Coordinates of C-alpha atoms and ligand atoms in Angstrom, one line a residue:
M1 CA 68.0 107.8 146.1
P2 CA 69.4 110.9 144.4
M3 CA 66.8 113.1 142.8
L4 CA 68.6 113.2 139.4
S5 CA 70.6 110.6 137.7
D6 CA 74.2 111.6 137.3
P7 CA 75.9 109.3 134.8
P8 CA 79.6 109.6 133.9
L9 CA 80.9 111.6 131.0
A10 CA 81.2 108.6 128.7
V11 CA 77.5 108.1 129.1
V12 CA 76.3 111.7 129.1
D13 CA 78.6 112.9 126.3
P14 CA 80.4 110.1 124.4
D15 CA 81.6 112.7 121.8
I16 CA 83.6 114.7 124.3
A17 CA 84.6 111.7 126.3
S18 CA 86.1 110.1 123.2
L19 CA 87.9 113.3 122.2
I20 CA 89.5 113.6 125.7
Q21 CA 90.6 110.0 125.5
Q22 CA 92.1 110.5 122.0
E23 CA 93.9 113.6 123.3
E24 CA 95.3 111.5 126.2
R25 CA 96.7 109.1 123.6
R26 CA 98.0 111.9 121.4
E27 CA 99.8 113.5 124.4
T28 CA 101.2 110.1 125.3
H29 CA 102.4 108.9 121.9
K30 CA 103.8 112.1 120.5
I31 CA 106.8 114.2 121.7
R32 CA 105.6 117.5 123.0
L33 CA 108.1 120.2 122.0
I34 CA 105.8 123.3 122.2
A35 CA 107.8 125.6 124.5
S36 CA 104.8 126.9 126.3
E37 CA 103.3 123.4 127.1
N38 CA 103.9 120.9 129.8
Y39 CA 102.3 117.9 131.5
V40 CA 100.8 118.6 135.0
S41 CA 100.9 115.9 137.7
R42 CA 97.9 113.7 138.5
A43 CA 97.6 115.7 141.8
V44 CA 97.3 119.0 139.9
L45 CA 94.8 117.5 137.5
E46 CA 92.7 116.2 140.4
A47 CA 92.6 119.6 142.2
S48 CA 91.7 121.4 138.9
G49 CA 88.9 118.9 138.2
S50 CA 87.4 119.2 141.7
V51 CA 84.1 120.6 143.2
L52 CA 85.9 123.8 144.0
T53 CA 84.7 124.8 140.5
N54 CA 81.2 125.1 142.1
K55 CA 81.9 127.9 144.5
Y56 CA 81.7 131.7 144.0
S57 CA 84.1 133.7 146.1
E58 CA 84.4 137.3 144.8
G59 CA 86.9 139.2 147.0
Y60 CA 89.9 137.9 148.9
S61 CA 90.4 135.6 152.0
G62 CA 88.5 137.1 154.9
K63 CA 86.8 139.7 152.7
R64 CA 84.3 137.9 150.5
Y65 CA 81.0 139.0 149.0
Y66 CA 79.3 135.5 149.4
E67 CA 79.0 133.3 152.4
G68 CA 80.3 129.7 152.7
Q69 CA 84.0 130.6 152.3
Q70 CA 85.3 128.6 155.3
L71 CA 87.3 126.2 153.0
I72 CA 87.9 128.4 150.0
D73 CA 89.7 131.0 152.2
Q74 CA 92.0 128.3 153.4
V75 CA 92.7 127.1 149.8
E76 CA 93.5 130.6 148.6
T77 CA 95.6 131.4 151.6
L78 CA 97.6 128.2 151.2
A79 CA 98.2 128.9 147.5
C80 CA 99.4 132.5 148.3
D81 CA 101.6 131.4 151.2
R82 CA 103.3 128.7 149.1
V83 CA 103.9 131.0 146.1
K84 CA 105.3 133.7 148.4
A85 CA 107.7 131.2 149.9
L86 CA 108.6 129.7 146.5
F87 CA 109.6 132.9 144.9
G88 CA 110.4 135.0 148.0
V89 CA 107.9 137.7 147.3
D90 CA 105.9 139.9 149.7
H91 CA 102.6 139.6 147.9
V92 CA 100.9 137.5 145.3
N93 CA 97.5 137.5 143.7
V94 CA 96.7 134.1 142.4
Q95 CA 93.3 135.0 140.9
P96 CA 94.1 136.0 137.3
Y97 CA 92.3 133.6 135.0
S98 CA 95.5 133.3 132.8
G99 CA 98.6 135.3 131.8
S100 CA 96.7 137.8 129.6
P101 CA 94.2 138.9 132.2
A102 CA 97.1 139.2 134.7
N103 CA 98.8 141.6 132.4
L104 CA 95.6 143.5 131.8
A105 CA 95.3 144.0 135.5
V106 CA 98.8 145.5 135.7
Y107 CA 97.8 148.1 133.1
L108 CA 94.7 149.0 135.2
A109 CA 96.8 149.2 138.4
F110 CA 99.4 151.6 137.0
C111 CA 98.2 153.3 133.8
E112 CA 95.5 155.6 132.4
P113 CA 94.1 155.0 128.9
G114 CA 96.5 156.7 126.4
D115 CA 99.6 156.5 128.7
S116 CA 102.9 155.6 127.1
I117 CA 104.0 152.0 127.6
M118 CA 106.9 149.8 126.2
G119 CA 107.3 146.1 125.6
M120 CA 109.2 143.8 123.2
G121 CA 107.5 143.8 119.8
L122 CA 105.6 140.7 118.9
P123 CA 107.7 139.8 115.9
F124 CA 110.8 139.6 118.2
G125 CA 109.1 137.3 120.7
G126 CA 107.2 139.8 122.9
H127 CA 103.7 138.9 123.9
L128 CA 100.5 140.4 122.4
T129 CA 99.7 141.9 125.8
H130 CA 102.9 143.9 125.9
G131 CA 101.3 146.6 123.7
W132 CA 101.0 144.9 120.3
N133 CA 98.6 146.7 118.0
V134 CA 96.0 144.0 117.6
S135 CA 95.7 143.6 121.4
I136 CA 93.6 145.8 123.6
T137 CA 96.9 146.8 125.2
G138 CA 98.0 148.4 121.9
R139 CA 94.7 150.0 121.3
Y140 CA 94.2 151.7 124.7
F141 CA 97.8 152.7 125.3
Q142 CA 100.5 154.5 123.4
S143 CA 102.8 151.6 122.7
H144 CA 106.5 152.0 121.7
P145 CA 107.8 148.5 121.1
Y146 CA 111.5 147.8 121.3
G147 CA 113.4 144.9 119.6
L148 CA 116.5 142.8 119.3
R149 CA 119.9 143.9 118.0
P150 CA 120.4 143.0 114.3
S151 CA 124.0 141.9 115.0
D152 CA 123.4 139.2 117.6
H153 CA 119.7 139.0 118.2
R154 CA 120.0 139.9 121.9
I155 CA 117.8 142.5 123.6
D156 CA 118.7 145.9 122.2
F157 CA 119.2 147.9 125.5
D158 CA 120.4 151.0 123.6
Q159 CA 117.1 151.1 121.8
V160 CA 115.1 150.4 125.1
R161 CA 116.9 153.3 126.7
A162 CA 116.5 155.7 123.8
L163 CA 112.8 154.9 123.4
A164 CA 112.2 155.2 127.2
K165 CA 113.9 158.6 127.3
E166 CA 111.9 159.8 124.3
H167 CA 108.5 158.5 125.3
R168 CA 108.7 158.5 129.1
P169 CA 106.5 155.3 129.5
R170 CA 104.5 154.7 132.7
L171 CA 105.1 151.0 132.4
I172 CA 107.9 148.9 130.8
W173 CA 107.4 145.2 130.2
C174 CA 110.3 142.7 130.0
G175 CA 109.6 139.1 129.3
L176 CA 109.4 137.0 126.2
S177 CA 107.9 134.0 124.5
A178 CA 110.6 133.1 122.1
Y179 CA 113.9 134.3 123.5
P180 CA 116.5 131.6 124.2
R181 CA 118.7 133.7 126.5
V182 CA 118.8 135.0 130.0
V183 CA 116.9 138.2 130.5
D184 CA 118.9 140.9 132.3
F185 CA 116.2 142.3 134.7
G186 CA 118.7 144.7 136.3
E187 CA 119.4 146.5 133.1
F188 CA 115.7 146.9 132.5
R189 CA 115.2 148.3 136.0
A190 CA 118.1 150.8 135.6
I191 CA 116.3 152.1 132.5
A192 CA 112.9 152.2 134.2
D193 CA 114.4 154.1 137.1
E194 CA 116.0 156.7 134.7
V195 CA 112.5 157.6 133.3
G196 CA 110.4 156.9 136.4
A197 CA 108.6 153.9 134.9
I198 CA 107.2 150.8 136.6
L199 CA 109.0 147.7 135.5
C200 CA 106.9 144.6 135.1
A201 CA 108.8 141.3 134.4
D202 CA 106.5 138.8 132.7
I203 CA 108.1 135.4 133.5
A204 CA 105.3 133.3 131.9
H205 CA 107.7 131.1 130.1
I206 CA 110.5 130.8 132.6
A207 CA 108.7 130.8 136.0
G208 CA 109.6 127.2 136.6
L209 CA 113.3 128.0 135.8
V210 CA 113.2 130.9 138.2
A211 CA 111.5 128.8 140.9
G212 CA 114.1 126.0 140.3
G213 CA 117.0 128.4 140.5
V214 CA 118.3 128.0 137.0
H215 CA 117.4 131.5 135.7
P216 CA 118.0 134.7 137.6
S217 CA 115.0 135.9 139.5
P218 CA 113.3 139.3 138.9
V219 CA 112.2 139.5 142.6
K220 CA 113.4 142.7 144.2
V221 CA 114.4 143.9 140.8
A222 CA 111.1 144.4 139.0
Q223 CA 108.4 146.1 141.0
V224 CA 105.8 143.8 139.6
I225 CA 106.1 140.2 138.2
T226 CA 103.4 138.4 136.2
T227 CA 103.4 134.9 135.1
T228 CA 101.3 132.1 133.8
T229 CA 101.2 129.0 136.0
H230 CA 101.0 126.3 133.2
K231 CA 104.3 126.6 131.3
T232 CA 107.6 125.6 132.9
L233 CA 106.0 126.0 136.3
R234 CA 103.9 122.9 135.6
G235 CA 100.7 124.0 137.2
P236 CA 97.1 124.4 135.9
R237 CA 96.2 127.0 133.3
G238 CA 96.2 130.2 135.3
G239 CA 98.0 133.5 136.0
M240 CA 99.6 135.3 139.0
I241 CA 100.9 138.7 139.9
M242 CA 103.6 139.1 142.4
C243 CA 104.8 142.4 143.9
D244 CA 106.2 144.3 146.9
E245 CA 103.9 145.2 149.7
E246 CA 103.9 148.8 148.4
H247 CA 101.9 147.8 145.3
A248 CA 99.8 145.0 146.8
K249 CA 96.6 147.0 147.2
A250 CA 96.7 148.4 143.7
I251 CA 97.3 145.0 142.2
D252 CA 94.5 143.3 144.2
K253 CA 92.0 146.1 143.3
A254 CA 92.9 145.8 139.6
V255 CA 92.4 142.0 139.5
F256 CA 89.1 142.2 141.4
P257 CA 86.9 144.2 140.9
G258 CA 89.0 145.8 138.1
V259 CA 89.3 143.1 135.5
Q260 CA 87.6 140.0 136.9
G261 CA 84.7 138.7 138.9
G262 CA 84.9 135.4 140.9
P263 CA 88.2 133.6 141.0
H264 CA 88.4 130.0 139.7
N265 CA 88.9 128.2 143.0
H266 CA 89.6 124.8 141.4
T267 CA 92.5 126.5 139.6
T268 CA 93.6 128.2 142.8
A269 CA 93.8 124.8 144.5
A270 CA 95.8 123.4 141.6
I271 CA 98.2 126.3 141.8
A272 CA 98.6 125.5 145.5
V273 CA 99.5 121.9 144.6
A274 CA 101.9 123.0 141.9
A275 CA 103.6 125.4 144.2
R276 CA 104.0 122.7 146.7
E277 CA 105.5 120.4 144.1
A278 CA 107.8 123.2 142.8
S279 CA 109.2 123.7 146.3
Q280 CA 110.5 120.1 146.5
P281 CA 114.2 119.4 145.9
E282 CA 113.1 117.2 142.8
F283 CA 111.8 120.3 141.1
K284 CA 115.2 121.9 141.2
A285 CA 116.6 118.8 139.5
Y286 CA 113.7 119.1 137.0
A287 CA 114.5 122.7 136.2
R288 CA 118.1 121.8 135.7
R289 CA 117.1 118.9 133.4
I290 CA 115.0 121.3 131.3
V291 CA 118.0 123.5 130.6
D292 CA 120.4 120.6 130.2
N293 CA 118.1 119.0 127.7
A294 CA 117.7 122.2 125.7
K295 CA 121.5 122.5 125.5
A296 CA 121.7 118.9 124.4
L297 CA 119.1 119.4 121.8
A298 CA 120.8 122.5 120.6
E299 CA 124.1 120.6 120.3
G300 CA 122.4 117.9 118.3
L301 CA 120.8 120.3 115.9
L302 CA 123.9 122.4 115.4
G303 CA 125.8 119.2 114.7
R304 CA 123.3 118.5 111.9
G305 CA 123.8 121.9 110.3
F306 CA 120.8 123.7 111.8
D307 CA 121.1 127.4 112.6
L308 CA 119.9 128.5 116.0
I309 CA 119.0 132.1 116.8
T310 CA 121.8 133.4 119.1
G311 CA 123.7 130.2 118.4
G312 CA 122.2 128.2 121.3
T313 CA 120.2 128.6 124.5
D314 CA 120.4 129.4 128.2
N315 CA 116.8 128.4 129.0
H316 CA 114.1 125.9 128.0
L317 CA 113.7 126.9 124.3
L318 CA 115.5 127.0 121.0
L319 CA 114.5 129.2 118.0
V320 CA 115.6 127.3 114.9
D321 CA 116.3 129.4 111.7
L322 CA 115.4 127.1 108.8
T323 CA 116.5 129.5 106.0
R324 CA 119.6 127.5 105.1
K325 CA 117.5 124.3 105.1
S326 CA 115.4 125.5 102.2
I327 CA 112.1 124.9 104.0
S328 CA 109.9 127.4 105.8
G329 CA 108.5 127.0 109.3
R330 CA 105.0 125.9 108.6
P331 CA 105.7 122.9 106.3
A332 CA 108.5 121.9 108.7
A333 CA 106.2 122.0 111.7
R334 CA 103.6 120.0 109.8
A335 CA 106.1 117.4 108.7
L336 CA 107.3 117.1 112.3
D337 CA 103.8 116.7 113.6
A338 CA 103.2 113.8 111.1
A339 CA 106.5 112.3 112.5
G340 CA 105.1 112.5 116.0
I341 CA 107.1 115.5 117.1
V342 CA 104.8 118.5 117.9
C343 CA 106.2 122.1 117.8
N344 CA 105.2 125.4 116.3
C345 CA 106.4 127.5 113.4
N346 CA 107.8 130.8 114.6
A347 CA 109.1 134.1 113.3
I348 CA 112.8 134.6 113.6
P349 CA 114.2 138.1 114.3
F350 CA 113.9 140.4 111.2
D351 CA 112.0 137.6 109.5
P352 CA 111.5 138.4 105.8
R353 CA 108.6 135.9 105.6
K354 CA 105.0 136.5 106.8
P355 CA 103.9 135.4 110.3
F356 CA 101.6 132.6 108.9
D357 CA 104.5 130.9 107.3
P358 CA 107.7 132.3 109.0
S359 CA 111.3 131.2 108.7
G360 CA 111.6 129.2 111.9
I361 CA 110.3 126.8 114.4
R362 CA 110.4 127.1 118.2
V363 CA 111.0 124.0 120.3
G364 CA 111.1 123.7 124.1
T365 CA 112.1 121.0 126.5
A366 CA 109.8 121.5 129.5
A367 CA 107.4 118.7 128.6
V368 CA 110.0 116.1 127.5
S369 CA 111.8 116.8 130.8
S370 CA 108.6 116.1 132.7
R371 CA 108.6 112.7 131.1
G372 CA 112.1 112.1 132.4
M373 CA 113.8 112.2 129.0
G374 CA 117.5 113.1 129.0
K375 CA 120.5 113.7 126.8
D376 CA 120.3 110.4 124.9
E377 CA 116.7 111.1 123.9
M378 CA 117.6 114.6 122.9
A379 CA 120.2 113.2 120.5
R380 CA 117.6 110.9 118.9
L381 CA 115.2 113.8 118.7
A382 CA 117.7 115.9 116.8
A383 CA 118.2 113.0 114.3
W384 CA 114.5 112.6 113.8
I385 CA 114.0 116.4 113.4
D386 CA 116.8 116.4 110.8
Q387 CA 115.3 113.5 108.8
A388 CA 111.7 114.9 108.9
V389 CA 112.7 118.4 107.9
A390 CA 114.9 117.1 105.0
S391 CA 112.0 115.0 103.5
P392 CA 108.8 116.8 104.6
T393 CA 106.7 115.2 101.9
D394 CA 107.9 111.6 102.3
S395 CA 104.9 110.3 104.2
A396 CA 106.4 106.8 104.5
L397 CA 109.5 108.2 106.2
L398 CA 107.4 110.4 108.5
A399 CA 105.2 107.5 109.5
R400 CA 108.3 105.4 110.2
I401 CA 109.7 108.1 112.5
A402 CA 106.2 108.5 114.2
G403 CA 106.4 104.7 115.0
E404 CA 109.9 105.1 116.5
V405 CA 108.8 108.1 118.4
Q406 CA 105.8 106.2 119.9
E407 CA 108.1 103.4 120.9
L408 CA 110.4 105.8 122.7
C409 CA 107.4 107.5 124.3
A410 CA 106.2 104.2 125.7
S411 CA 109.4 104.1 128.0
F412 CA 108.7 107.7 129.2
P413 CA 105.0 107.9 130.2
P414 CA 104.0 111.5 131.0
P415 CA 102.8 112.5 134.5
G416 CA 99.0 112.8 134.9
I417 CA 97.9 110.4 132.2
V418 CA 96.8 106.8 132.4
V419 CA 96.1 105.7 128.9
G420 CA 93.3 103.1 128.9
Ligands
PLP1 C1 102.0 132.7 127.4 C2 102.3 134.1 127.7 C3 101.4 135.0 128.2 C4 99.9 134.8 128.2 O1 99.4 133.7 128.8 P1 97.9 133.2 128.4 O2 97.7 132.3 129.6 O3 98.0 132.5 127.1 O4 96.9 134.3 128.4 C5 101.8 136.3 128.6 N1 103.1 136.7 128.5 C6 104.0 135.9 128.0 C7 105.4 136.3 127.9 C8 103.7 134.6 127.6 O5 104.6 133.8 127.0

């Protein structure tokens, strides 16, 4: 007889159990177009919901501060070995709790408070942690953000070079959350070398595309690479830092004890599973499908008179400029949600509108590709988006679309979810 009764979630906490079940239905019945989201496999979910959450293991494999690490050391070593093989890097730290703490550790490894740093400005699709003023990274460092060219909305390398020469940053970030084109890591590295800066490529959004071989890799170009594990890479919520052997010690010290305490071993195990999945041939096909679907969706939207920033996409996302559609981003995103299509409103480059209700929406194809959707489904999606955005207050129409969306979704069940 166990000492304590240990009933299941539905008995202990029916409120949370019910909300999780409703979220399972929502994720199944709606089309997920949020560019940073995905569906993990059942295997990844199992690992991340495992007893490994119970174990403390401050330190690294073979050098821990607590006993009982016989199995945890193997889990973390497997995760590291698989990630190193997947991306072809010398060293990886899989302990960052997420993308933001990973980036914070990079600052700690290379910068002193007050040092000059550079990253893409937030309004152009940079990340908060690349030195934006409301973030700790903008408060504790001298941040000199760069942007996009007004003419074609591509990265303004003339500006990057001019700012770098003027401010001599310690660290330059390249990596974006809303940029639909290939990032030229080599051009960034040339500029970093000209001013003696460390280049950190933040591939949070595109890690799965890099792993799948459909976006150029920053490996051996940027000295340091950070990423989340939960976007196109299709792993658990987590972060990683990859680097050459030369910087390995500095990175490890910065993550622990610099920024964090004990690693989340359940997440580490799920990262190991995701890295194994991403090294299979099917993952290459998956990455290809993400990009093909994004291009198909772009074509569908262009054909219906939508404007896309840069005119299209090379990766998993599109930034739609709604200015000519006479609707702003927030009501458009709300109408789409009511129609069963979930995306987010997003600033466009040089947006005249405020961030809370900007001029665009951002859509991505990582999650629909995980469900196995393809070009035909992207064409239907473009038609639905067009109808919903044209009549955002027609609740009958939005409900009708939501019904059609749910019907389509029934043929493409997402990985990891068994709806009861
Ligand atoms: C998502 C993202 C991050 C941060 O990840 P969190 O896990 O949300 O902390 C960092 N950098 C870029 C470019 C991102 O897109």
